[in-house]
């Protein structure tokens, strides 16, 4: 009998050993050298003067905005109709390669598909493997230092930020966020965190306003070189982060230069675009509404946009509400809703219009064709919409 | 069984050849690329067969290992020879392993061959939009086949264990195949997200990493560790069960 029990030992020991191994492996790496204490200003300065411009890394983005999650399984890739909405819901992984200010490649890794943004000097390429299409823009000399906007993604982070690039590197996002800091925000430095295996300062921004939906924003800043490594936005009354963007792996140093040389493969539909007269993404909320192929301006948006009135901004700081009237045939609320059936389902009717509600951002589409966007409760949007 | 697997890419290639052009973005990924480059038949074949056909055949092979001999009444004669039960189990598992390695290779190479015969072959476009030479593409096909072979190891270990539980081979086969389907269904439920990294089918479709430029190895490594864990656990279970089992047939 004992012999029999003994022979069942491996069946018990092996799972136990594996469980122990997993438990040990998942413990946070303790006893790393703590970073020297720094004040929030010093951490901000560290960010401002960081000089990392060659890197390759993997970025993981997670959203929990309270939008319906779209199933993403199965061997076939998601349909193009849902492409921009699915960027807002569910997790995404992207690989980022950067070498100097003018060479950059972002690969958004989809199941069995990939979307690429490649910039090499003045050449800017957008490639989608799903429908094998590419867009090519030759940038003018002037904007050679800045990458114009491409994908809606992070707009819900906070209205009032001119968001630009798709799957932005944490560095880009944080720079913008810090530039917007004003007395409305309480800044502190939390305990050190570990991001992508690096020890980082944790800069925590808490809105002083009680009205905004944003609970806090935390930014991990690499203790060695000041590179922002992660961004996390907490919504009020929600335990998990509403939005997070973080490097899961990062290596400094110039990536293979062949990565930045892109030419469309044969069989690709290539669309030549003129560079926009002004930087895209100048208005918050604009980037949320690209054409169905996911390219702002690709179906006449940038042309039709000029006759739309300037946005009307009310409130300040975290309570900023941006309202604009949509006009012309290029973009109107009804047309937009008709194009995006999923969006339509996520809308809730309220007095005076319809509301798209997320845990960080509310969007009010009024019946008379205006759109109000703000990180505030719906009631504040409604009162902003009422003419005074 | 290998012939049945080889028939999958042939069917795909012939069907695509006879039908009109597949619009991009419809059907399984890569299907629309076949007309441009025949080498994609191999990829499409593997992509189509990983959810059901491959687990089915692996379940049949692994479920048959021990239970098949028991069902035929030959198991006790095998054990009369002074080889020992452990050795028999190892040999049987090695047989299942060889099948796991050969099956995806057969699909990949048959697919590449039939694709080359029916469609033009040229530089292969990766998911990232970069192109590689056909020779390198064949190398990547073999890499994908290797990835799938690794992916099936865990399932074959489960099949081996199931096979030691019963004397009815069909029961072991069915149980193994059902488990692979259950695992995939669980993997599709977003409510069970915490469980997903532990399901043996979780990385089955992760071979798309190998079709990007540069190749991502993360999914390959995680998959290998996961499958190794399954092989260890179910290998140990199968050992314990088999050495303590009363062999009656």
Coordinates of C-alpha atoms in Angstrom, one line a residue:
Chain A
X1 CA 0.0 0.0 0.0
X2 CA 2.8 2.4 0.9
X3 CA 4.5 1.5 -2.3
X4 CA 1.4 2.4 -4.2
X5 CA 1.1 5.7 -2.4
X6 CA 4.7 6.4 -3.2
X7 CA 4.1 5.9 -6.8
X8 CA 1.4 8.6 -6.8
X9 CA 4.0 11.0 -5.3
X10 CA 5.1 12.5 -8.6
X11 CA 1.5 13.4 -9.5
X12 CA 1.3 15.5 -6.4
X13 CA 4.8 16.8 -6.2
X14 CA 5.1 18.1 -9.8
X15 CA 2.0 20.4 -9.6
X16 CA 3.2 21.6 -6.2
X17 CA 6.6 22.4 -7.5
X18 CA 5.2 24.3 -10.5
X19 CA 2.8 26.2 -8.3
X20 CA 5.6 27.2 -6.0
X21 CA 7.7 28.2 -9.0
X22 CA 4.9 30.4 -10.3
X23 CA 4.3 31.9 -6.9
X24 CA 7.9 32.8 -6.4
X25 CA 8.2 34.2 -10.0
X26 CA 5.2 36.4 -9.6
X27 CA 6.4 38.0 -6.4
X28 CA 7.4 41.6 -6.9
X29 CA 11.2 41.8 -7.2
X30 CA 12.0 43.2 -3.8
X31 CA 15.2 44.7 -2.4
X32 CA 16.0 46.7 -5.4
X33 CA 18.0 49.8 -4.6
X34 CA 15.5 52.5 -3.8
X35 CA 15.8 55.7 -5.8
X36 CA 17.0 58.8 -4.1
X37 CA 14.0 60.8 -2.9
X38 CA 13.0 63.6 -5.2
X39 CA 10.4 66.3 -5.0
X40 CA 7.6 66.5 -7.7
X41 CA 9.4 69.4 -9.3
X42 CA 12.7 67.5 -9.5
X43 CA 10.9 64.5 -11.1
X44 CA 9.2 66.9 -13.6
X45 CA 12.6 68.4 -14.4
X46 CA 14.0 64.9 -14.9
X47 CA 11.2 64.2 -17.4
X48 CA 11.7 67.6 -19.1
X49 CA 15.4 67.1 -19.8
X50 CA 15.3 63.4 -20.7
X51 CA 17.4 62.7 -23.7
X52 CA 16.3 59.2 -24.7
X53 CA 15.5 59.3 -28.3
X54 CA 16.5 55.9 -29.5
X55 CA 14.6 53.0 -28.1
X56 CA 12.7 49.9 -28.9
X57 CA 10.0 48.6 -26.7
X58 CA 6.7 47.0 -26.3
X59 CA 3.8 49.0 -25.0
X60 CA 0.6 47.6 -23.5
X61 CA -2.5 49.6 -23.5
X62 CA -5.6 48.7 -21.4
X63 CA -8.9 50.5 -21.2
X64 CA -11.7 49.9 -18.9
X65 CA -14.0 52.8 -19.9
X66 CA -17.3 51.0 -19.4
X67 CA -17.8 50.6 -23.1
X68 CA -19.0 47.2 -24.3
X69 CA -16.1 44.9 -25.0
X70 CA -15.9 43.5 -28.5
X71 CA -15.0 39.9 -28.8
X72 CA -11.6 39.5 -30.4
X73 CA -11.1 35.8 -30.7
X74 CA -11.1 33.4 -33.5
X75 CA -8.8 33.0 -36.4
X76 CA -10.3 35.9 -38.5
X77 CA -9.4 39.4 -37.7
X78 CA -12.0 41.9 -36.5
X79 CA -14.0 43.6 -39.2
X80 CA -13.0 47.1 -40.3
X81 CA -16.2 48.6 -39.1
X82 CA -15.3 48.3 -35.5
X83 CA -11.7 49.3 -35.9
X84 CA -11.7 52.6 -34.1
X85 CA -14.2 51.7 -31.5
X86 CA -12.2 48.6 -30.6
X87 CA -9.2 50.7 -29.9
X88 CA -11.1 52.2 -27.0
X89 CA -12.2 49.0 -25.5
X90 CA -10.0 46.1 -24.5
X91 CA -6.3 45.6 -24.4
X92 CA -3.8 46.4 -27.2
X93 CA -0.2 45.8 -27.6
X94 CA 2.1 47.8 -29.8
X95 CA 5.8 47.7 -30.5
X96 CA 7.5 51.1 -30.7
X97 CA 10.8 51.8 -32.4
X98 CA 12.4 55.2 -32.3
X99 CA 15.7 56.5 -33.5
X100 CA 16.1 60.2 -33.3
X101 CA 13.3 62.7 -33.7
X102 CA 12.5 61.8 -37.3
X103 CA 12.6 58.0 -37.4
X104 CA 9.8 56.1 -35.7
X105 CA 7.8 53.0 -36.2
X106 CA 4.8 51.9 -34.3
X107 CA 3.3 48.5 -34.8
X108 CA -0.1 47.9 -33.4
X109 CA -0.3 44.1 -33.0
X110 CA -3.8 42.8 -33.7
X111 CA -4.6 39.1 -33.8
X112 CA -3.4 37.9 -37.2
X113 CA -3.1 41.5 -38.4
X114 CA -1.1 44.5 -37.8
X115 CA -1.3 48.3 -38.2
X116 CA 1.9 50.2 -38.8
X117 CA 2.9 53.8 -38.7
X118 CA 6.3 54.4 -40.1
X119 CA 8.1 57.6 -40.2
X120 CA 11.4 58.1 -41.9
X121 CA 12.5 61.7 -42.3
X122 CA 9.7 63.3 -44.3
X123 CA 8.2 60.0 -45.4
X124 CA 5.2 59.0 -43.4
X125 CA 3.5 55.7 -44.0
X126 CA 0.4 54.1 -42.6
X127 CA -0.1 50.5 -43.4
X128 CA -2.9 48.1 -42.4
X129 CA -2.4 44.4 -43.1
X130 CA -6.1 43.7 -42.6
X131 CA -7.3 45.2 -45.9
X132 CA -3.8 45.6 -47.3
X133 CA -4.0 49.4 -47.6
X134 CA -1.4 52.0 -47.2
X135 CA -1.5 55.8 -46.9
X136 CA 1.5 57.8 -47.8
X137 CA 2.2 61.4 -46.8
X138 CA 5.3 63.4 -47.6
X139 CA 5.6 65.8 -44.8
X140 CA 6.6 69.4 -45.4
X141 CA 9.9 70.5 -44.1
X142 CA 8.4 72.6 -41.3
X143 CA 6.7 69.9 -39.4
X144 CA 9.6 67.6 -39.7
X145 CA 9.9 67.5 -36.0
X146 CA 6.4 66.5 -35.2
X147 CA 4.4 63.5 -36.1
X148 CA 0.8 64.4 -37.0
X149 CA -2.1 62.5 -35.6
X150 CA -3.1 59.2 -36.9
X151 CA -5.2 57.1 -34.7
X152 CA -7.8 57.9 -32.2
X153 CA -6.8 56.3 -29.0
X154 CA -6.1 58.3 -26.0
X155 CA -8.6 61.1 -26.4
X156 CA -10.6 60.0 -23.4
X157 CA -7.6 60.6 -21.2
X158 CA -8.6 64.1 -20.7
X159 CA -10.2 66.6 -22.9
X160 CA -8.3 69.7 -23.6
X161 CA -5.1 67.9 -24.6
X162 CA -4.3 68.1 -28.3
X163 CA -3.7 64.4 -28.7
X164 CA -1.8 63.4 -31.7
X165 CA -0.2 60.1 -32.5
X166 CA -1.6 56.6 -32.4
X167 CA -0.5 54.4 -29.6
X168 CA 1.6 57.3 -28.5
X169 CA 4.8 56.5 -26.7
X170 CA 4.4 57.2 -23.0
X171 CA 6.9 60.0 -23.4
X172 CA 4.7 61.9 -25.8
X173 CA 1.6 61.6 -23.7
X174 CA 3.3 62.6 -20.5
X175 CA 5.0 65.6 -22.0
X176 CA 1.6 66.9 -23.1
X177 CA 0.0 66.2 -19.7
X178 CA 2.8 68.0 -17.8
X179 CA 2.6 71.0 -20.1
X180 CA -1.0 71.4 -19.1
X181 CA -0.4 71.3 -15.4
X182 CA -1.9 74.2 -13.5
X183 CA -3.0 75.0 -10.0
X184 CA -6.0 72.8 -10.4
X185 CA -3.9 69.8 -9.8
X186 CA -2.2 68.3 -6.8
X187 CA 1.1 66.8 -7.7
X188 CA 3.0 64.3 -5.4
X189 CA 5.5 61.5 -5.8
X190 CA 4.4 58.1 -4.6
X191 CA 6.5 55.1 -3.7
X192 CA 8.8 53.8 -6.4
X193 CA 7.3 51.4 -8.9
X194 CA 8.7 48.8 -11.3
X195 CA 7.9 49.2 -15.0
X196 CA 9.4 47.0 -17.7
X197 CA 11.9 45.8 -15.1
X198 CA 13.1 49.3 -14.4
X199 CA 12.7 51.3 -11.1
X200 CA 10.7 54.4 -11.6
X201 CA 9.4 57.4 -9.7
X202 CA 5.7 57.4 -9.5
X203 CA 4.3 60.9 -10.1
X204 CA 0.7 61.2 -9.0
X205 CA -1.6 64.0 -10.2
X206 CA -4.8 64.4 -8.4
X207 CA -7.4 66.9 -9.6
X208 CA -8.4 69.3 -6.8
X209 CA -11.9 69.5 -8.3
X210 CA -14.5 67.2 -7.0
X211 CA -16.6 67.5 -10.2
X212 CA -14.4 65.8 -12.7
X213 CA -14.7 62.1 -13.5
X214 CA -10.9 61.7 -13.4
X215 CA -9.7 60.3 -10.0
X216 CA -6.0 60.5 -10.5
X217 CA -3.3 60.2 -13.1
X218 CA -0.1 58.5 -12.3
X219 CA 3.0 58.6 -14.4
X220 CA 6.1 56.4 -13.9
X221 CA 9.3 58.1 -14.6
X222 CA 12.5 56.1 -15.1
X223 CA 14.7 56.8 -12.2
X224 CA 17.8 56.6 -14.4
X225 CA 17.1 58.6 -17.5
X226 CA 13.8 60.4 -16.9
X227 CA 11.9 58.6 -19.6
X228 CA 8.2 58.3 -18.8
X229 CA 7.5 54.6 -18.7
X230 CA 3.8 54.3 -18.0
X231 CA 0.6 56.4 -17.7
X232 CA -2.3 55.3 -15.7
X233 CA -5.6 57.2 -15.4
X234 CA -8.0 56.2 -12.6
X235 CA -11.6 57.1 -12.8
X236 CA -13.6 58.2 -9.8
X237 CA -15.3 55.3 -8.2
X238 CA -13.6 52.6 -10.2
X239 CA -11.0 50.2 -8.8
X240 CA -9.2 49.3 -11.9
X241 CA -7.5 51.9 -14.1
X242 CA -9.8 53.4 -16.7
X243 CA -6.8 53.8 -19.0
X244 CA -3.3 52.6 -18.8
X245 CA -0.4 52.7 -21.2
X246 CA 2.9 51.1 -20.1
X247 CA 6.1 49.7 -21.5
X248 CA 6.2 46.0 -20.8
X249 CA 9.7 45.8 -22.2
X250 CA 12.1 48.4 -23.1
X251 CA 15.6 48.5 -24.5
X252 CA 17.6 51.6 -25.1
X253 CA 19.7 52.0 -28.1
X254 CA 19.1 52.5 -31.8
X255 CA 17.0 49.8 -33.4
X256 CA 17.8 48.2 -36.8
X257 CA 17.7 51.0 -39.3
X258 CA 16.0 48.7 -41.9
X259 CA 12.9 48.9 -39.7
X260 CA 12.3 52.5 -40.8
X261 CA 12.6 51.8 -44.5
X262 CA 9.1 51.1 -45.6
X263 CA 7.8 50.5 -49.1
X264 CA 4.3 49.2 -49.7
X265 CA 4.3 45.5 -50.7
X266 CA 2.8 44.6 -54.1
X267 CA -0.9 44.2 -54.0
X268 CA -1.4 47.1 -51.6
X269 CA -3.8 49.9 -52.3
X270 CA -1.8 53.0 -51.8
X271 CA -3.4 56.4 -51.2
X272 CA -1.3 59.5 -51.5
X273 CA -2.4 62.3 -49.1
X274 CA -1.4 65.9 -49.1
X275 CA -0.1 66.9 -45.7
X276 CA -2.8 68.7 -43.8
X277 CA -2.6 72.5 -43.8
X278 CA -2.5 72.6 -40.1
X279 CA -1.6 69.9 -37.6
X280 CA -4.3 67.3 -37.2
X281 CA -5.6 66.9 -33.8
X282 CA -5.7 70.6 -33.1
X283 CA -9.1 70.2 -31.6
X284 CA -9.9 67.6 -29.0
X285 CA -12.6 65.3 -30.0
X286 CA -11.7 65.7 -33.7
X287 CA -9.5 62.7 -33.6
X288 CA -12.2 60.5 -32.2
X289 CA -14.1 60.7 -35.5
X290 CA -12.0 59.4 -38.3
X291 CA -13.3 57.8 -41.5
X292 CA -14.2 54.2 -41.4
X293 CA -10.8 53.2 -42.6
X294 CA -9.4 54.7 -39.5
X295 CA -7.6 57.6 -41.2
X296 CA -8.5 61.1 -40.2
X297 CA -9.0 63.2 -43.3
X298 CA -9.1 60.3 -45.6
X299 CA -12.8 60.8 -46.5
X300 CA -12.8 64.5 -46.7
X301 CA -12.9 65.3 -43.1
X302 CA -10.1 67.8 -43.1
X303 CA -11.7 69.5 -46.1
X304 CA -15.1 69.7 -44.5
X305 CA -13.8 70.7 -41.2
X306 CA -12.8 74.3 -42.0
X307 CA -16.3 75.5 -42.3
X308 CA -17.2 74.1 -38.8
X309 CA -17.1 76.8 -36.2
X310 CA -14.4 77.1 -33.7
X311 CA -14.9 75.0 -30.6
X312 CA -16.4 76.7 -27.6
X313 CA -14.6 76.1 -24.4
X314 CA -16.3 76.5 -21.0
X315 CA -15.0 75.7 -17.6
X316 CA -11.3 75.4 -16.7
X317 CA -8.8 72.8 -15.6
X318 CA -10.3 69.4 -15.1
X319 CA -13.8 70.7 -15.6
X320 CA -13.2 71.9 -19.1
X321 CA -16.0 71.3 -21.5
X322 CA -15.5 71.6 -25.2
X323 CA -18.5 72.2 -27.3
X324 CA -18.6 72.4 -31.1
X325 CA -21.2 72.5 -33.7
X326 CA -20.9 70.0 -36.4
X327 CA -22.0 71.1 -39.8
X328 CA -21.7 70.4 -43.4
X329 CA -22.1 67.0 -44.9
X330 CA -18.7 65.8 -44.0
X331 CA -19.5 65.3 -40.4
X332 CA -22.7 65.4 -38.5
X333 CA -23.9 63.6 -35.5
X334 CA -26.6 61.7 -37.2
X335 CA -24.3 60.6 -40.1
X336 CA -21.7 59.6 -37.6
X337 CA -24.1 57.5 -35.7
X338 CA -25.4 55.9 -38.8
X339 CA -21.9 54.9 -39.7
X340 CA -21.1 53.3 -36.4
X341 CA -24.0 51.1 -35.3
X342 CA -22.0 49.9 -32.3
X343 CA -21.7 53.5 -31.1
X344 CA -25.3 53.9 -31.6
X345 CA -26.0 51.1 -29.3
X346 CA -23.8 52.5 -26.6
X347 CA -25.7 55.8 -26.6
X348 CA -28.2 56.7 -24.0
X349 CA -31.0 59.2 -24.5
X350 CA -31.2 62.1 -22.1
X351 CA -33.3 65.3 -22.2
X352 CA -31.9 67.4 -25.1
X353 CA -29.9 64.8 -26.8
X354 CA -28.0 61.6 -26.5
X355 CA -25.0 60.7 -24.3
X356 CA -22.1 58.5 -24.9
X357 CA -20.9 57.8 -21.4
X358 CA -17.6 56.3 -20.3
X359 CA -16.0 56.2 -16.9
X360 CA -13.6 59.1 -17.8
X361 CA -15.4 61.1 -20.4
X362 CA -18.9 62.0 -21.4
X363 CA -20.0 63.1 -24.8
X364 CA -23.3 64.8 -25.3
X365 CA -24.8 64.9 -28.8
X366 CA -27.5 67.5 -28.7
X367 CA -30.6 67.3 -30.9
X368 CA -29.6 70.5 -32.7
X369 CA -26.3 69.1 -33.8
X370 CA -23.8 70.2 -31.3
X371 CA -21.3 68.0 -29.5
X372 CA -20.1 68.6 -25.9
X373 CA -17.2 66.7 -24.5
X374 CA -15.9 66.8 -21.0
X375 CA -14.5 64.7 -18.2
X376 CA -17.5 65.8 -16.1
X377 CA -20.9 64.4 -15.2
X378 CA -23.6 64.5 -17.8
X379 CA -25.5 67.2 -15.9
X380 CA -22.7 69.6 -16.4
X381 CA -22.6 68.9 -20.1
X382 CA -26.3 69.6 -20.3
X383 CA -26.1 72.9 -18.5
X384 CA -23.2 73.9 -20.8
X385 CA -25.4 73.0 -23.7
X386 CA -28.3 75.2 -22.6
X387 CA -28.0 78.6 -24.3
X388 CA -27.6 81.5 -21.8
Chain B
X1 CA -4.4 10.6 -40.7
X2 CA -1.5 12.6 -42.1
X3 CA -3.1 12.2 -45.5
X4 CA -6.3 13.8 -44.1
X5 CA -4.3 16.7 -42.8
X6 CA -2.5 17.1 -46.0
X7 CA -5.8 17.3 -47.8
X8 CA -6.7 20.5 -45.9
X9 CA -4.3 22.8 -47.7
X10 CA -4.9 21.1 -51.0
X11 CA -8.7 21.7 -50.6
X12 CA -8.0 25.3 -49.7
X13 CA -5.8 25.9 -52.7
X14 CA -8.1 24.2 -55.1
X15 CA -11.1 26.0 -53.7
X16 CA -9.4 29.4 -54.0
X17 CA -8.2 28.6 -57.4
X18 CA -11.6 27.7 -58.7
X19 CA -13.5 30.5 -57.1
X20 CA -13.4 34.1 -57.8
X21 CA -11.1 36.5 -55.9
X22 CA -11.6 36.6 -52.2
X23 CA -12.2 40.2 -51.1
X24 CA -9.6 41.3 -48.5
X25 CA -10.7 41.1 -44.9
X26 CA -13.2 38.3 -45.4
X27 CA -12.9 34.7 -44.2
X28 CA -9.9 33.4 -42.4
X29 CA -6.9 35.7 -42.3
X30 CA -4.5 35.3 -45.2
X31 CA -7.1 33.6 -47.5
X32 CA -7.2 36.7 -49.7
X33 CA -3.4 36.6 -50.1
X34 CA -3.2 33.1 -51.6
X35 CA -3.9 34.3 -55.1
X36 CA -1.0 36.7 -54.9
X37 CA 1.4 34.3 -53.3
X38 CA 1.0 30.5 -53.1
X39 CA 3.1 30.1 -50.0
X40 CA 0.3 31.5 -48.0
X41 CA -1.6 28.3 -48.5
X42 CA 0.6 26.7 -45.9
X43 CA -0.1 29.4 -43.4
X44 CA -3.8 29.4 -44.1
X45 CA -3.9 25.6 -43.8
X46 CA -2.3 25.7 -40.4
X47 CA -4.5 28.6 -39.2
X48 CA -7.6 26.8 -40.3
X49 CA -6.6 23.4 -38.7
X50 CA -5.3 24.6 -35.3
X51 CA -8.7 25.0 -33.7
X52 CA -10.1 21.6 -34.5
X53 CA -8.4 19.3 -37.0
X54 CA -5.0 19.2 -35.4
X55 CA -6.3 18.8 -31.8
X56 CA -8.6 16.1 -33.2
X57 CA -5.8 14.1 -34.8
X58 CA -3.5 14.6 -31.8
X59 CA -6.4 13.5 -29.5
X60 CA -6.8 10.3 -31.6
X61 CA -3.1 9.5 -31.6
X62 CA -2.5 10.3 -27.9
X63 CA -5.7 8.8 -26.7
X64 CA -4.8 5.6 -28.5
X65 CA -1.4 5.2 -27.0
X66 CA -2.1 3.0 -24.0
X67 CA -5.8 2.4 -24.2
X68 CA -5.5 1.2 -27.8
X69 CA -3.2 -1.7 -26.6
X70 CA -5.5 -2.4 -23.7
X71 CA -8.5 -2.4 -26.0
X72 CA -6.8 -4.9 -28.3
X73 CA -5.8 -7.0 -25.4
X74 CA -2.1 -6.7 -26.2
X75 CA -1.1 -4.5 -23.3
X76 CA -0.2 -7.3 -21.0
X77 CA 1.9 -9.1 -23.6
X78 CA 3.9 -5.9 -24.1
X79 CA 4.4 -5.7 -20.3
X80 CA 5.5 -9.4 -20.2
X81 CA 8.7 -8.4 -22.0
X82 CA 11.2 -7.1 -19.5
X83 CA 10.9 -3.5 -20.7
X84 CA 8.9 -2.1 -17.8
X85 CA 5.9 0.2 -17.7
X86 CA 7.9 3.4 -17.6
X87 CA 9.7 2.6 -20.7
X88 CA 6.5 1.6 -22.5
X89 CA 4.9 4.9 -21.4
X90 CA 7.9 6.9 -22.6
X91 CA 8.0 5.1 -26.0
X92 CA 4.3 5.6 -26.4
X93 CA 4.6 9.3 -25.6
X94 CA 7.5 9.7 -28.0
X95 CA 5.3 8.3 -30.7
X96 CA 2.7 11.0 -29.9
X97 CA 5.4 13.6 -29.9
X98 CA 6.6 12.6 -33.3
X99 CA 3.1 13.0 -34.6
X100 CA 2.8 16.5 -33.0
X101 CA 6.0 17.5 -34.9
X102 CA 5.1 15.9 -38.2
X103 CA 1.4 16.9 -38.5
X104 CA 1.9 20.7 -38.8
X105 CA 5.0 20.2 -40.9
X106 CA 2.9 18.1 -43.3
X107 CA 0.3 20.9 -43.6
X108 CA 2.9 23.6 -44.0
X109 CA 4.9 21.8 -46.7
X110 CA 2.0 20.3 -48.6
X111 CA 0.4 23.8 -48.5
X112 CA 3.6 25.5 -49.8
X113 CA 4.0 22.8 -52.5
X114 CA 0.4 23.0 -53.8
X115 CA 0.4 26.8 -53.5
X116 CA 3.6 27.0 -55.6
X117 CA 2.0 24.7 -58.1
X118 CA -1.3 26.6 -58.5
X119 CA -0.3 30.2 -57.8
X120 CA 2.6 32.5 -58.4
X121 CA 5.3 32.6 -55.8
X122 CA 7.2 35.7 -55.0
X123 CA 8.4 37.9 -52.2
X124 CA 6.1 37.2 -49.2
X125 CA 4.4 40.2 -47.5
X126 CA 4.5 39.9 -43.7
X127 CA 1.9 41.4 -41.4
X128 CA 4.1 44.4 -40.8
X129 CA 4.1 45.2 -44.5
X130 CA 7.7 44.2 -45.0
X131 CA 8.6 41.6 -47.6
X132 CA 10.9 38.7 -47.4
X133 CA 12.4 36.4 -50.0
X134 CA 10.6 33.0 -50.7
X135 CA 13.5 31.1 -49.1
X136 CA 13.1 33.0 -45.8
X137 CA 9.4 32.6 -46.1
X138 CA 9.7 28.8 -46.2
X139 CA 11.9 29.1 -43.1
X140 CA 9.2 31.0 -41.3
X141 CA 6.7 28.4 -42.4
X142 CA 8.8 25.7 -40.7
X143 CA 9.1 28.0 -37.6
X144 CA 5.3 28.3 -37.5
X145 CA 5.0 24.5 -37.8
X146 CA 7.5 24.2 -34.9
X147 CA 5.5 26.6 -32.9
X148 CA 2.3 24.6 -33.5
X149 CA 4.2 21.4 -32.7
X150 CA 5.1 22.9 -29.3
X151 CA 1.5 24.1 -28.8
X152 CA 0.2 20.5 -29.2
X153 CA 2.6 19.0 -26.6
X154 CA 0.4 19.8 -23.7
X155 CA -2.7 18.3 -25.4
X156 CA -0.8 15.1 -26.2
X157 CA 0.3 14.8 -22.6
X158 CA -3.3 15.1 -21.5
X159 CA -4.2 12.5 -24.1
X160 CA -1.6 10.1 -22.7
X161 CA -3.0 10.5 -19.2
X162 CA -6.6 10.0 -20.5
X163 CA -5.3 6.9 -22.2
X164 CA -4.0 5.4 -19.0
X165 CA -7.4 5.9 -17.3
X166 CA -9.4 3.6 -19.5
X167 CA -9.3 0.5 -21.6
X168 CA -11.6 2.0 -24.2
X169 CA -9.5 4.0 -26.7
X170 CA -12.5 5.9 -28.1
X171 CA -13.2 7.2 -24.6
X172 CA -9.7 8.6 -24.2
X173 CA -9.7 10.1 -27.6
X174 CA -13.1 11.8 -27.1
X175 CA -12.2 13.1 -23.7
X176 CA -9.0 14.6 -25.1
X177 CA -10.7 16.3 -28.0
X178 CA -13.5 17.6 -25.8
X179 CA -11.0 19.0 -23.4
X180 CA -9.3 20.9 -26.2
X181 CA -12.7 22.4 -27.2
X182 CA -13.6 23.3 -23.7
X183 CA -10.2 25.0 -23.2
X184 CA -10.8 27.1 -26.3
X185 CA -14.3 28.0 -25.3
X186 CA -13.1 29.1 -21.9
X187 CA -10.4 31.1 -23.6
X188 CA -13.1 33.0 -25.5
X189 CA -15.0 34.1 -22.4
X190 CA -13.8 37.6 -21.3
X191 CA -15.2 36.9 -17.8
X192 CA -12.5 34.3 -17.2
X193 CA -9.6 36.5 -18.1
X194 CA -7.6 35.5 -15.1
X195 CA -7.7 31.9 -16.2
X196 CA -6.7 32.5 -19.8
X197 CA -2.9 32.4 -19.5
X198 CA -3.2 28.9 -17.9
X199 CA -5.2 27.3 -20.6
X200 CA -3.2 25.1 -22.9
X201 CA -4.9 26.5 -25.9
X202 CA -4.3 30.1 -25.0
X203 CA -1.2 30.6 -27.3
X204 CA -2.4 28.4 -30.1
X205 CA -3.0 31.3 -32.5
X206 CA 0.0 33.3 -31.2
X207 CA 2.1 32.2 -34.1
X208 CA 1.2 35.5 -35.8
X209 CA 4.2 36.8 -33.9
X210 CA 6.4 34.9 -36.3
X211 CA 4.9 36.7 -39.3
X212 CA 5.9 40.1 -38.1
X213 CA 9.1 42.0 -38.7
X214 CA 11.1 41.7 -36.5
X215 CA 10.0 38.3 -35.2
X216 CA 8.5 38.5 -31.7
X217 CA 9.6 35.6 -29.5
X218 CA 7.5 36.4 -26.4
X219 CA 4.6 34.3 -27.4
X220 CA 6.9 31.4 -28.4
X221 CA 8.6 31.5 -25.0
X222 CA 5.4 31.8 -22.9
X223 CA 3.9 29.0 -25.0
X224 CA 6.9 26.7 -24.5
X225 CA 6.8 27.2 -20.7
X226 CA 3.1 26.6 -20.5
X227 CA 3.3 23.4 -22.6
X228 CA 6.3 22.2 -20.5
X229 CA 4.1 22.7 -17.4
X230 CA 1.3 20.7 -18.9
X231 CA 3.7 17.9 -20.0
X232 CA 5.2 17.8 -16.5
X233 CA 1.9 17.7 -14.7
X234 CA 0.0 15.2 -17.0
X235 CA 3.2 13.2 -17.6
X236 CA 3.5 12.7 -13.8
X237 CA -0.2 11.9 -13.5
X238 CA 0.1 9.4 -16.4
X239 CA 3.2 7.8 -14.8
X240 CA 1.5 7.4 -11.4
X241 CA -1.7 6.0 -12.9
X242 CA 0.1 3.6 -15.2
X243 CA 2.5 2.1 -12.7
X244 CA -0.2 1.6 -10.1
X245 CA -2.8 0.3 -12.6
X246 CA -4.0 -3.3 -12.6
X247 CA -3.4 -4.5 -16.1
X248 CA -6.2 -6.9 -16.9
X249 CA -6.2 -6.9 -20.7

